[in-house]
XYZ file of C-alpha atoms in Angstrom:
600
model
C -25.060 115.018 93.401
C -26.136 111.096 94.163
C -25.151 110.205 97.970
C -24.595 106.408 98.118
C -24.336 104.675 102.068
C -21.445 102.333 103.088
C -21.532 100.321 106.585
C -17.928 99.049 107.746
C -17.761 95.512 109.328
C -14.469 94.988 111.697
C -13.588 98.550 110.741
C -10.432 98.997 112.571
C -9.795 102.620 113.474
C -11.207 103.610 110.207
C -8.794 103.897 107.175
C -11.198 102.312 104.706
C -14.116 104.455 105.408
C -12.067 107.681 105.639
C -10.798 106.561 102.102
C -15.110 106.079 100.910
C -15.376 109.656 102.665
C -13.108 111.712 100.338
C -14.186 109.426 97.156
C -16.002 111.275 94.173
C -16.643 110.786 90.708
C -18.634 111.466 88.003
C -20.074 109.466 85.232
C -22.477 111.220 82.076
C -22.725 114.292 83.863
C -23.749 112.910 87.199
C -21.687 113.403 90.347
C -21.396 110.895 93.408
C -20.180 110.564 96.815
C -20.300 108.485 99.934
C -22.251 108.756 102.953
C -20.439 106.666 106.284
C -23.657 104.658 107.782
C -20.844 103.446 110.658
C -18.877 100.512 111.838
C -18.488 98.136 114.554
C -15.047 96.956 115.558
C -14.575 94.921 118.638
C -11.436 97.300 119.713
C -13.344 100.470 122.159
C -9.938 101.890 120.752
C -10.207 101.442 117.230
C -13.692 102.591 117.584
C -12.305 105.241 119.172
C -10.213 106.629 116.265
C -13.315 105.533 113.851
C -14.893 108.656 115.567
C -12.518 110.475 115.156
C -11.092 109.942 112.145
C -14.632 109.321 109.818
C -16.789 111.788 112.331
C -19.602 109.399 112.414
C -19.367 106.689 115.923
C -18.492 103.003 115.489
C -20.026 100.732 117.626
C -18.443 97.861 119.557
C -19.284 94.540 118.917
C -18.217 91.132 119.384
C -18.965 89.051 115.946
C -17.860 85.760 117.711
C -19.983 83.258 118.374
C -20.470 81.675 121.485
C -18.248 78.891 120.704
C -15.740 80.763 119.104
C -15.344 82.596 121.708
C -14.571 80.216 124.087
C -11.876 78.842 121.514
C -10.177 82.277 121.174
C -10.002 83.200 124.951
C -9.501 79.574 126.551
C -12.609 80.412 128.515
C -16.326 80.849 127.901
C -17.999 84.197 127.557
C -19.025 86.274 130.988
C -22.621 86.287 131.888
C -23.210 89.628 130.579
C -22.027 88.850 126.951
C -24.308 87.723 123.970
C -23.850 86.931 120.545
C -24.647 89.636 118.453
C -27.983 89.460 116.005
C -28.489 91.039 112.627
C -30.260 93.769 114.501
C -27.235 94.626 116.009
C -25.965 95.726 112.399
C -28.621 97.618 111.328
C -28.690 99.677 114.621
C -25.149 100.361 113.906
C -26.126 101.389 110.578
C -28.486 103.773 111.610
C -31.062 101.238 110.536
C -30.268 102.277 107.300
C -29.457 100.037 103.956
C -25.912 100.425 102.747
C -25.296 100.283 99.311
C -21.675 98.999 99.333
C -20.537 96.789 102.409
C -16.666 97.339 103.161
C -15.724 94.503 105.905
C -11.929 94.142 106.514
C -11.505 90.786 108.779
C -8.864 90.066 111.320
C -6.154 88.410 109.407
C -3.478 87.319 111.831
C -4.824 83.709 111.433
C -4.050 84.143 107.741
C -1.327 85.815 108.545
C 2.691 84.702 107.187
C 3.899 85.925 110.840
C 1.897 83.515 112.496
C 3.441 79.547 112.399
C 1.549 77.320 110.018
C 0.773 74.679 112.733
C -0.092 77.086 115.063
C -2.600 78.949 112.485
C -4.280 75.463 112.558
C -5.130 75.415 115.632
C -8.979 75.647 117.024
C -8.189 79.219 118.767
C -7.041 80.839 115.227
C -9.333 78.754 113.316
C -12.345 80.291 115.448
C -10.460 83.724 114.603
C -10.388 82.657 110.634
C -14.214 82.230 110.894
C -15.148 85.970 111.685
C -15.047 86.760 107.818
C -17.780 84.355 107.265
C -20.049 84.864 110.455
C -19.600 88.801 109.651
C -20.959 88.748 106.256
C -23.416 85.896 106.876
C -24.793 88.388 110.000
C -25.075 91.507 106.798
C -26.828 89.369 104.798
C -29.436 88.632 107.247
C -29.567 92.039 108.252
C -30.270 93.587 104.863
C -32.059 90.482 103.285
C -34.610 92.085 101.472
C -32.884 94.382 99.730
C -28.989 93.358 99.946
C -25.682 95.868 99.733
C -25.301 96.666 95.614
C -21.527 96.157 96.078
C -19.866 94.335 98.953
C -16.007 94.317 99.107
C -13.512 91.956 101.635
C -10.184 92.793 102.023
C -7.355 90.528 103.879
C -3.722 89.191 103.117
C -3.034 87.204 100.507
C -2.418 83.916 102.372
C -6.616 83.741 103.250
C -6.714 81.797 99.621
C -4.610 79.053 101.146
C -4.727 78.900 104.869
C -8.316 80.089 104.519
C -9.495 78.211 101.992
C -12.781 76.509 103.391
C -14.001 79.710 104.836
C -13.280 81.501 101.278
C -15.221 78.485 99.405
C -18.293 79.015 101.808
C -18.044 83.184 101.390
C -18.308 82.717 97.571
C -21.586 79.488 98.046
C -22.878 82.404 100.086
C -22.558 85.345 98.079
C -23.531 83.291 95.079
C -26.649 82.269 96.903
C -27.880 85.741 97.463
C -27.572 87.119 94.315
C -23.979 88.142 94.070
C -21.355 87.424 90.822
C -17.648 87.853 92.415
C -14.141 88.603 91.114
C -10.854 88.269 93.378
C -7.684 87.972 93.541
C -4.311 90.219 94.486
C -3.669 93.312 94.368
C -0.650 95.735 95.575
C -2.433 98.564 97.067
C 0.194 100.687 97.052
C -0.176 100.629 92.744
C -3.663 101.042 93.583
C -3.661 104.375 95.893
C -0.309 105.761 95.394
C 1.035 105.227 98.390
C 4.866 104.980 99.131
C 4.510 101.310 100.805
C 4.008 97.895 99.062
C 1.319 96.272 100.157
C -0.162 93.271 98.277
C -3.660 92.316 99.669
C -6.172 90.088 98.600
C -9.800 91.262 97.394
C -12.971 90.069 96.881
C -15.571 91.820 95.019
C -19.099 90.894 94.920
C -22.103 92.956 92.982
C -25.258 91.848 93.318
C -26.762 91.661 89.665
C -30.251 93.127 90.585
C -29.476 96.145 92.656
C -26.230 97.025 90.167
C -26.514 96.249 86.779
C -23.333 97.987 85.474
C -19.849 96.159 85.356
C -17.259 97.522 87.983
C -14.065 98.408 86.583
C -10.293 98.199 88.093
C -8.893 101.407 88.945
C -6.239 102.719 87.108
C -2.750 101.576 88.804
C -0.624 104.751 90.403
C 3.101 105.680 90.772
C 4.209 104.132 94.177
C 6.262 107.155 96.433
C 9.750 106.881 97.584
C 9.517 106.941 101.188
C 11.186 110.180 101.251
C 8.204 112.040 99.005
C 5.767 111.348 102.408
C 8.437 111.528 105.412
C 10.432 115.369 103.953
C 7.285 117.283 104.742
C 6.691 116.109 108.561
C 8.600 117.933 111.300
C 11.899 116.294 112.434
C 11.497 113.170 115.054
C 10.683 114.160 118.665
C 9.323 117.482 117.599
C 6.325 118.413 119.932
C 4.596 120.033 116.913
C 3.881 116.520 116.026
C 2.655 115.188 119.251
C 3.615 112.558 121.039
C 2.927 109.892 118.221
C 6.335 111.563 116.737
C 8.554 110.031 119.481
C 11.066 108.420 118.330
C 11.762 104.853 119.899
C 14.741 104.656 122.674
C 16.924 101.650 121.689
C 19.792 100.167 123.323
C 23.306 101.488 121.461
C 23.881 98.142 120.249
C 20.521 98.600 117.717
C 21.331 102.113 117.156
C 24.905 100.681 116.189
C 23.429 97.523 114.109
C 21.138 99.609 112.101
C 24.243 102.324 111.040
C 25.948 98.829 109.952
C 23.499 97.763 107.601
C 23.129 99.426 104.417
C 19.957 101.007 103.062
C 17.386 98.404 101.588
C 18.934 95.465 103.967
C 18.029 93.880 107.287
C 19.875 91.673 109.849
C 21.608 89.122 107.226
C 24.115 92.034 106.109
C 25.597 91.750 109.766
C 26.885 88.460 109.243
C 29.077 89.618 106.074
C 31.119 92.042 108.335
C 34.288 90.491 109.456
C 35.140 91.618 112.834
C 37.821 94.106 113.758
C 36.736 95.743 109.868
C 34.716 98.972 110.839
C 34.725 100.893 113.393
C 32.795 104.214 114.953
C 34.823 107.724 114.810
C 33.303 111.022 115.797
C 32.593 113.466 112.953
C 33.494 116.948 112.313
C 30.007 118.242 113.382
C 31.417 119.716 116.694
C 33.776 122.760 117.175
C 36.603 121.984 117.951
C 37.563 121.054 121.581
C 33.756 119.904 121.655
C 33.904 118.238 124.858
C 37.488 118.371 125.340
C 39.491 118.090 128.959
C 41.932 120.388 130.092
C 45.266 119.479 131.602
C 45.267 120.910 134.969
C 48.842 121.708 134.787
C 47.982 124.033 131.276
C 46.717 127.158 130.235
C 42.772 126.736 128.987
C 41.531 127.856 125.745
C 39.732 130.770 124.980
C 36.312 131.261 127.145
C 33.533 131.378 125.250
C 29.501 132.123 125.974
C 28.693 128.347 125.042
C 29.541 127.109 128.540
C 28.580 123.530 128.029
C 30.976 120.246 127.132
C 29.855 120.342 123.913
C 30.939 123.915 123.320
C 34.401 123.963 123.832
C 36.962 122.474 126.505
C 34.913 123.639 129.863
C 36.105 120.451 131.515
C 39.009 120.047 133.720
C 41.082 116.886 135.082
C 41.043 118.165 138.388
C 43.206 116.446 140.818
C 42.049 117.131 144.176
C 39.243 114.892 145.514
C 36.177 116.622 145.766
C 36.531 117.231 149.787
C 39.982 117.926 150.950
C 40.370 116.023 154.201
C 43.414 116.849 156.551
C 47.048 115.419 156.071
C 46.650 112.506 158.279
C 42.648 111.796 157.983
C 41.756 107.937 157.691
C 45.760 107.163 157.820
C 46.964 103.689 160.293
C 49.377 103.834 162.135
C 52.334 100.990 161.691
C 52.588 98.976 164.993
C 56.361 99.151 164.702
C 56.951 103.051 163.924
C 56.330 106.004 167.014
C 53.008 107.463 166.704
C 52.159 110.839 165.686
C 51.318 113.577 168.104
C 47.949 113.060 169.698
C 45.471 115.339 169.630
C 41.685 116.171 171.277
C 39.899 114.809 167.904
C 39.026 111.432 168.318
C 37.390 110.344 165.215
C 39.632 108.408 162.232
C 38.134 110.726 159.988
C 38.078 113.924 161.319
C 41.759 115.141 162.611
C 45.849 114.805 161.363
C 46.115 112.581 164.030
C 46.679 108.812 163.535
C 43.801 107.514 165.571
C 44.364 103.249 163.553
C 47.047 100.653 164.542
C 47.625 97.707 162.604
C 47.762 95.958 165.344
C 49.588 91.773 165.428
C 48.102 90.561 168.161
C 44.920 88.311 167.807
C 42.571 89.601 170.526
C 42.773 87.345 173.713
C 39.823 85.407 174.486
C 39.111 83.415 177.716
C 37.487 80.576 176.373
C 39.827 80.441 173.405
C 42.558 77.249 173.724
C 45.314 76.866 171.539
C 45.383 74.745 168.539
C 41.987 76.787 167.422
C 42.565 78.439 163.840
C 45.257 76.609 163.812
C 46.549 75.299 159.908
C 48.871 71.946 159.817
C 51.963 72.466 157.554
C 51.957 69.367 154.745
C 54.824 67.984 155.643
C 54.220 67.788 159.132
C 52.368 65.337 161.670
C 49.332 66.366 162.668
C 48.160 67.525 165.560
C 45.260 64.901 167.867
C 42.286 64.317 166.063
C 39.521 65.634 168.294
C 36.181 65.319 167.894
C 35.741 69.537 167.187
C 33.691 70.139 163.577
C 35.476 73.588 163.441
C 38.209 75.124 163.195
C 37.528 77.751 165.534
C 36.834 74.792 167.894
C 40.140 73.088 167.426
C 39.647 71.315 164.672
C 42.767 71.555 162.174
C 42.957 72.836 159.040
C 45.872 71.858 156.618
C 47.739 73.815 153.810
C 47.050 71.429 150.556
C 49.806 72.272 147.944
C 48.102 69.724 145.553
C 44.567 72.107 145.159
C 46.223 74.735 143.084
C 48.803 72.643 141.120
C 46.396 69.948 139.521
C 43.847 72.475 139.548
C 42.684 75.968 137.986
C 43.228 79.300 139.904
C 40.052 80.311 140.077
C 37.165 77.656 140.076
C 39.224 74.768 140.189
C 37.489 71.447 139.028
C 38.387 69.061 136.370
C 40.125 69.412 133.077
C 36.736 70.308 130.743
C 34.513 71.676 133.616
C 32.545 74.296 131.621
C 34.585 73.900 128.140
C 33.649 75.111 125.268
C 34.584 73.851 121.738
C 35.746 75.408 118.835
C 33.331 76.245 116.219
C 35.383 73.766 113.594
C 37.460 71.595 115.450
C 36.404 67.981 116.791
C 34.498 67.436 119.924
C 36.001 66.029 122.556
C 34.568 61.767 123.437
C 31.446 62.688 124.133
C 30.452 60.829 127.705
C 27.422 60.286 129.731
C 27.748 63.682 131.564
C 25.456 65.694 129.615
C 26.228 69.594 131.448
C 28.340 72.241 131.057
C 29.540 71.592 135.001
C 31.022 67.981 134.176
C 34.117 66.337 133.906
C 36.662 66.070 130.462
C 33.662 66.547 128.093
C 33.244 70.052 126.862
C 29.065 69.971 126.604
C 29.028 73.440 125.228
C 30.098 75.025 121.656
C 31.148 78.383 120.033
C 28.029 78.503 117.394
C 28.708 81.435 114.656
C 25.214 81.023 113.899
C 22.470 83.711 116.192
C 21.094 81.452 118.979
C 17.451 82.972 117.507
C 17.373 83.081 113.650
C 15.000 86.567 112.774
C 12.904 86.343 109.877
C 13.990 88.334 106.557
C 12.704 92.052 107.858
C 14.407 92.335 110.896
C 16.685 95.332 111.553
C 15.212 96.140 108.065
C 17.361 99.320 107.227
C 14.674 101.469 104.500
C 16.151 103.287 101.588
C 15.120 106.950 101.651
C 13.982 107.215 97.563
C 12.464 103.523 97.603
C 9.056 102.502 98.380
C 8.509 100.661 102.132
C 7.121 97.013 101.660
C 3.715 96.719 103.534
C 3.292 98.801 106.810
C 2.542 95.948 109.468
C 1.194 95.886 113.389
C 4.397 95.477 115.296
C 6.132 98.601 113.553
C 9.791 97.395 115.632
C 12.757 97.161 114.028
C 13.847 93.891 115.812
C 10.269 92.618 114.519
C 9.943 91.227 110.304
C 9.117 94.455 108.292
C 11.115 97.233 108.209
C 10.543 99.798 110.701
C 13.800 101.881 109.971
C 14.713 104.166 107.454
C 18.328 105.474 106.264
C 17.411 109.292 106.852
C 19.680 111.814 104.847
C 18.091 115.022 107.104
C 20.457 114.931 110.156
C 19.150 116.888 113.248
C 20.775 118.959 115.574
C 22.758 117.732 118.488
C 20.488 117.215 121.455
C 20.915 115.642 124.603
C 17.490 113.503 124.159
C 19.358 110.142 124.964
C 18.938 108.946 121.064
C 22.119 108.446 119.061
C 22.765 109.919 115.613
C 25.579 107.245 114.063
C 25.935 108.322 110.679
C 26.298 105.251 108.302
C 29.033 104.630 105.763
C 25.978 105.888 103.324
C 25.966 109.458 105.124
C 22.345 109.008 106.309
C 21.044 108.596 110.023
C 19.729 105.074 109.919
C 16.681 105.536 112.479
C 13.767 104.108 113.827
C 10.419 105.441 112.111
C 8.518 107.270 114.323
C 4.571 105.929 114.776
C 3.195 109.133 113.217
C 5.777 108.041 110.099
C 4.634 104.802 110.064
C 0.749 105.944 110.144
C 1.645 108.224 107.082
C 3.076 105.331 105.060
C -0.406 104.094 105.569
C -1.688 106.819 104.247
C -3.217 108.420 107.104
C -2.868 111.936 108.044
C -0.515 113.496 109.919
C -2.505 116.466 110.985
C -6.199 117.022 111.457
C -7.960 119.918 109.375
C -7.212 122.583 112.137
C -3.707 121.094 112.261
C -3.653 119.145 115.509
C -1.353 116.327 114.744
C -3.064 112.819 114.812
C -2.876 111.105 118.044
C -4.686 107.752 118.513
C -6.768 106.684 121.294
C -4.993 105.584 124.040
C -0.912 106.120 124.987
C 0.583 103.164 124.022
C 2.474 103.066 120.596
C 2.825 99.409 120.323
C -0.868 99.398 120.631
C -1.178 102.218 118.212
C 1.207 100.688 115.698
C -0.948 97.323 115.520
C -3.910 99.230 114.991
C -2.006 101.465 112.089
C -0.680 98.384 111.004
C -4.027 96.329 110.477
C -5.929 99.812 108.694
C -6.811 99.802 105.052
C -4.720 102.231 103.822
C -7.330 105.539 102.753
C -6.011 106.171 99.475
C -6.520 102.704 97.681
C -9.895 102.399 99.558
C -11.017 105.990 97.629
C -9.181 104.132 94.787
C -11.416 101.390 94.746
C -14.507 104.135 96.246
C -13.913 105.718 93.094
C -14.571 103.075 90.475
C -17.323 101.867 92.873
C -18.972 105.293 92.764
C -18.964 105.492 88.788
C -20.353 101.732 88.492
C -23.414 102.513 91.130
C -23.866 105.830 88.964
C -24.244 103.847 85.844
C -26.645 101.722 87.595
C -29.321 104.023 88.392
C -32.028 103.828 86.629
C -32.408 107.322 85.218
C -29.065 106.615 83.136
C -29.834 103.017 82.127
C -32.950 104.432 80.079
C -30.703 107.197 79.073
C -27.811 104.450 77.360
C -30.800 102.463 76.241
C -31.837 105.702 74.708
C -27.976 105.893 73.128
C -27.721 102.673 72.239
C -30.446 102.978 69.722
C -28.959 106.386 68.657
C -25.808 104.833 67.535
C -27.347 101.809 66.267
C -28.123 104.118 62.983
C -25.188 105.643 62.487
C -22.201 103.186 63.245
C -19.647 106.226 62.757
C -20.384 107.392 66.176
C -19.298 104.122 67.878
C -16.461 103.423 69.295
C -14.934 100.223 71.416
C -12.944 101.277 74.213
C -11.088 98.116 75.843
C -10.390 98.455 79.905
C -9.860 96.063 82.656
C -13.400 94.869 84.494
C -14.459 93.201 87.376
C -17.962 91.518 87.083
């Protein structure tokens, strides 16, 4: 059995090297595997999960330079930060060589979710030049006797929004040896999985160290997302740990994605004319499931259930709660006799009437008359003092023209806070600009969402269809779809999530983070079947780190083919097909051509 090394530049939490881990192949009788050297990630997190995950420790590091640094964070670096050195690498190699060097860079600069002009900018541009700086630092590192295969990995849009950085990457590569192939690739064809995910990949073999050609791996069936979800316990179940939770949304989402049919996102909302569905309770309950007894008829049958849900255990009681006295918080009329009194004193505590409404306004000494007083419209007033309030004597008058010319409740101007129809004609527009002014309506019934979400959102997946490419948010308001039209529906529970089934007769739900991290191929339980939980407690920080991984089975894809080229390239077999090769030169019946896809 050969052993081969691999080092992992910006590993993430692993996926890529757990993918070189399980990789083996044989070529002429010889058997191969991987060795992990390490990785260094600039996440503690992701290094975290590289540990645990791969069972050899990532180191963090910061691959930024000094400058770059300051660009990314708006501020320069803290006294106690340096710029890491190409021994840096080979410590966290073990100070050993690697014979293939996997380096996965960050990509949201490339990245279609991030704005164009904002991609542009210095801060993502200083992000966009990690991928060179990181294999610039290798190189140094291992200069005398450079990695036999190196491989980068990113999104497709690096070949455009990238470009510079790519065109120094290949001068570089080229300059130490290296002949390249690249170009896309769906890595869910490549490992199987049940996701889409097209990626872009650069292979590089140095022609010295390895000889032989490296070949594409074979493409595989891509999974429905059913085929990896059916065998994981239902959301929310604790077998799964906590990564199973499924997300609390407000009923309006849970009621959006039960609208939109499997295999659709947000713009299937818009196509739903108002009024035309609505929500009905299914048959799933008894009946009298949470039913309310009449309290002036007999109840149903008593049963052991003894909850709402179980049968009609509720009851329209009319008595209040506490049953005060006939009499309790009543008020007396000021022209009726008053009821008998009693030794209770309190309003609230006897049958005695212990309230007046009471005429009189209370006599004051310093109080004169005319104060409150209100002048009638059609009569003179009274002398115009020099009071500033009415409770001084200054009059108030009863207007009859406020409420006629005016509304009833704000009352202002005939197109105070008006708003237009949708598709009829503005009103003149004037120099009052604000909702709050006069005759011109300044705001408008738009059909159209205020925020328009890209194609993705409230992405609804179909059950036996592959998912498109897992990303970091993992949110169903967020591009990508993060929900999944579930045909298993689960028990009734009083978790606070709601099961609306869709017109389909699936539970369109949110995926759970431990479903998301098995669309990436990662597993779902450990060896001694402890479910996978990532560093940390937060799943939108888990989810971007899922999200960013190199799914495990196209990296042992690609581990695979990479094993059976550095197998060909040992020595010990070159002399033995040189050894062939002659063989077969004297009897041409024993040749054959076989034609297959290569990379250099």
């Amino acid at each position: 059995m050969h052993t081969y090394t691999t080092f992992h530049i910006f590993c993430g939490l692993g996926g890529g090297a757990l993918g070189f881990q399980r990789a083996h192949a044989t070529y002429a009788g010889v058997s191969g595997q991987f060795r992990t050297l390490g990785g260094v990630d600039v996440d503690p997190a992701a290094c975290d999960d590289f540990t645990q995950l791969v069972g050899v420790p990532a180191t963090c590091l910061d691959l930024f330079s000094a400058e770059d640094y300051t660009a990314w964070h708006d501020m320069p670096p803290p006294p106690t930060w340096r710029e890491a050195t190409p021994e840096d690498l080979r410590a966290a190699a073990q100070h050993e060589r690697p014979d293939v060097l996997f380096t996965s860079p960050p990509c949201v600069g490339h990245s279609a979710l991030l704005p164009a002009l904002t991609a542009a900018t210095p801060k993502y541009q200083a992000m966009n030049r990690l991928a060179y700086r990181g294999l610039a630092l290798a190189l140094a590192a291992w200069q005398d006797a450079p990695p036999g295969l190196i491989l980068l990995e990113n999104v497709p849009r690096i070949t455009t929004r990238g470009v510079v950085w790519l065109a120094a990457i290949r001068e570089l590569l080229r300059a130490h040896g290296y002949v390249l192939h690249e170009g896309g690739h769906d890595l869910g064809a490549v490992g199987g999985l049940a996701q889409h995910r097209r990626r872009y990949l650069l292979v590089a073999r140095h022609r010295t160290t390895v000889p032989a050609i490296l070949y594409q791996p074979p493409p595989r069936r891509v999974k429905p997302v059913g085929d990896v979800l059916s065998p994981l316990p239902p959301p929310d179940d604790p077998a799964a740990g906590p990564m199973h939770r499924l997300p609390r949304l407000q009923w309006r989402t849970w009621v959006r994605l039960a609208l939109i049919p499997a295999g659709g996102d947000w713009r299937d909302l818009q196509d739903i004319a108002p009024g035309s569905v609505a929500i009905t309770p299914t048959r799933a309950y008894f009946d009298n499931s949470y039913g309310v007894t009449r309290w002036t008829e007999p109840a149903p049958t008593v049963t052991s259930g003894g909850s709402p849900s179980c049968g009609r255990t509720t009851v329209a009681d009319p008595r209040l709660s506490h049953l005060p006295r006939k009499g309790v918080f009543r008020v007396q009329r000021w022209d009726r006799p008053s009821s008998t009194v009693v030794g209770q004193a309190g309003v609230g505590r006897s049958n005695g009437v212990n309230a007046v409404a009471d005429p009189r306004v209370p006599a004051r000494p310093d109080r004169r008359s005319g104060q409150l007083a209100v002048t009638d419209w059609q009569a003179p007033a009274s002398t115009v003092t020099g009071e500033d309030s009415v409770g001084g004597g200054a009059p108030s008058i009863a207007d009859p023209r406020f409420p006629a010319t005016r509304g009833a409740t704000y009352h202002g101007s005939p197109g105070l806070y008006g708003v237009m129809d949708w598709q009829s004609p503005s009103g003149a527009v004037t120099g009052s600009a604000t909702v709050s002014s006069s005759n011109a309506p300044a705001a408008v019934a738009d059909p159209r969402l205020a925020c328009t979400p890209r194609s993705g959102a409230f992405g609804v997946l179909a059950w036996d269809a592959p998912a498109p490419a897992v990303t970091g948010s993992g949110d169903v308001h967020a591009q990508g779809a993060a929900a999944v039209a579930d045909p298993r529906l689960p028990a009734d529970t009083a978790t606070g999530t709601w099961v609306i089934l869709a017109e389909d007769g699936t539970w369109h739900r949110p995926l759970t983070t431990l479903e998301l991290a098995v669309l990436q191929g990662l597993p779902a339980f450990h060896g001694d079947d402890t479910p996978l939980v990532l560093a940390g407690q937060s799943h939108s920080a888990w989810r971007k780190r899922i999200g960013n991984a190199v799914p495990p089975p196209a990296a042992e894809a690609v581990a695979t083919a990479m094993l059976t080229t550095l197998i060909a390239g040992s020595e010990n077999l070159l002399l033995w097909n040189s050894f062939m090769a002659t063989v077969w030169a004297h009897d041409h019946r024993r040749l054959r051509l076989v034609s297959r896809p290569r990379l250099p």
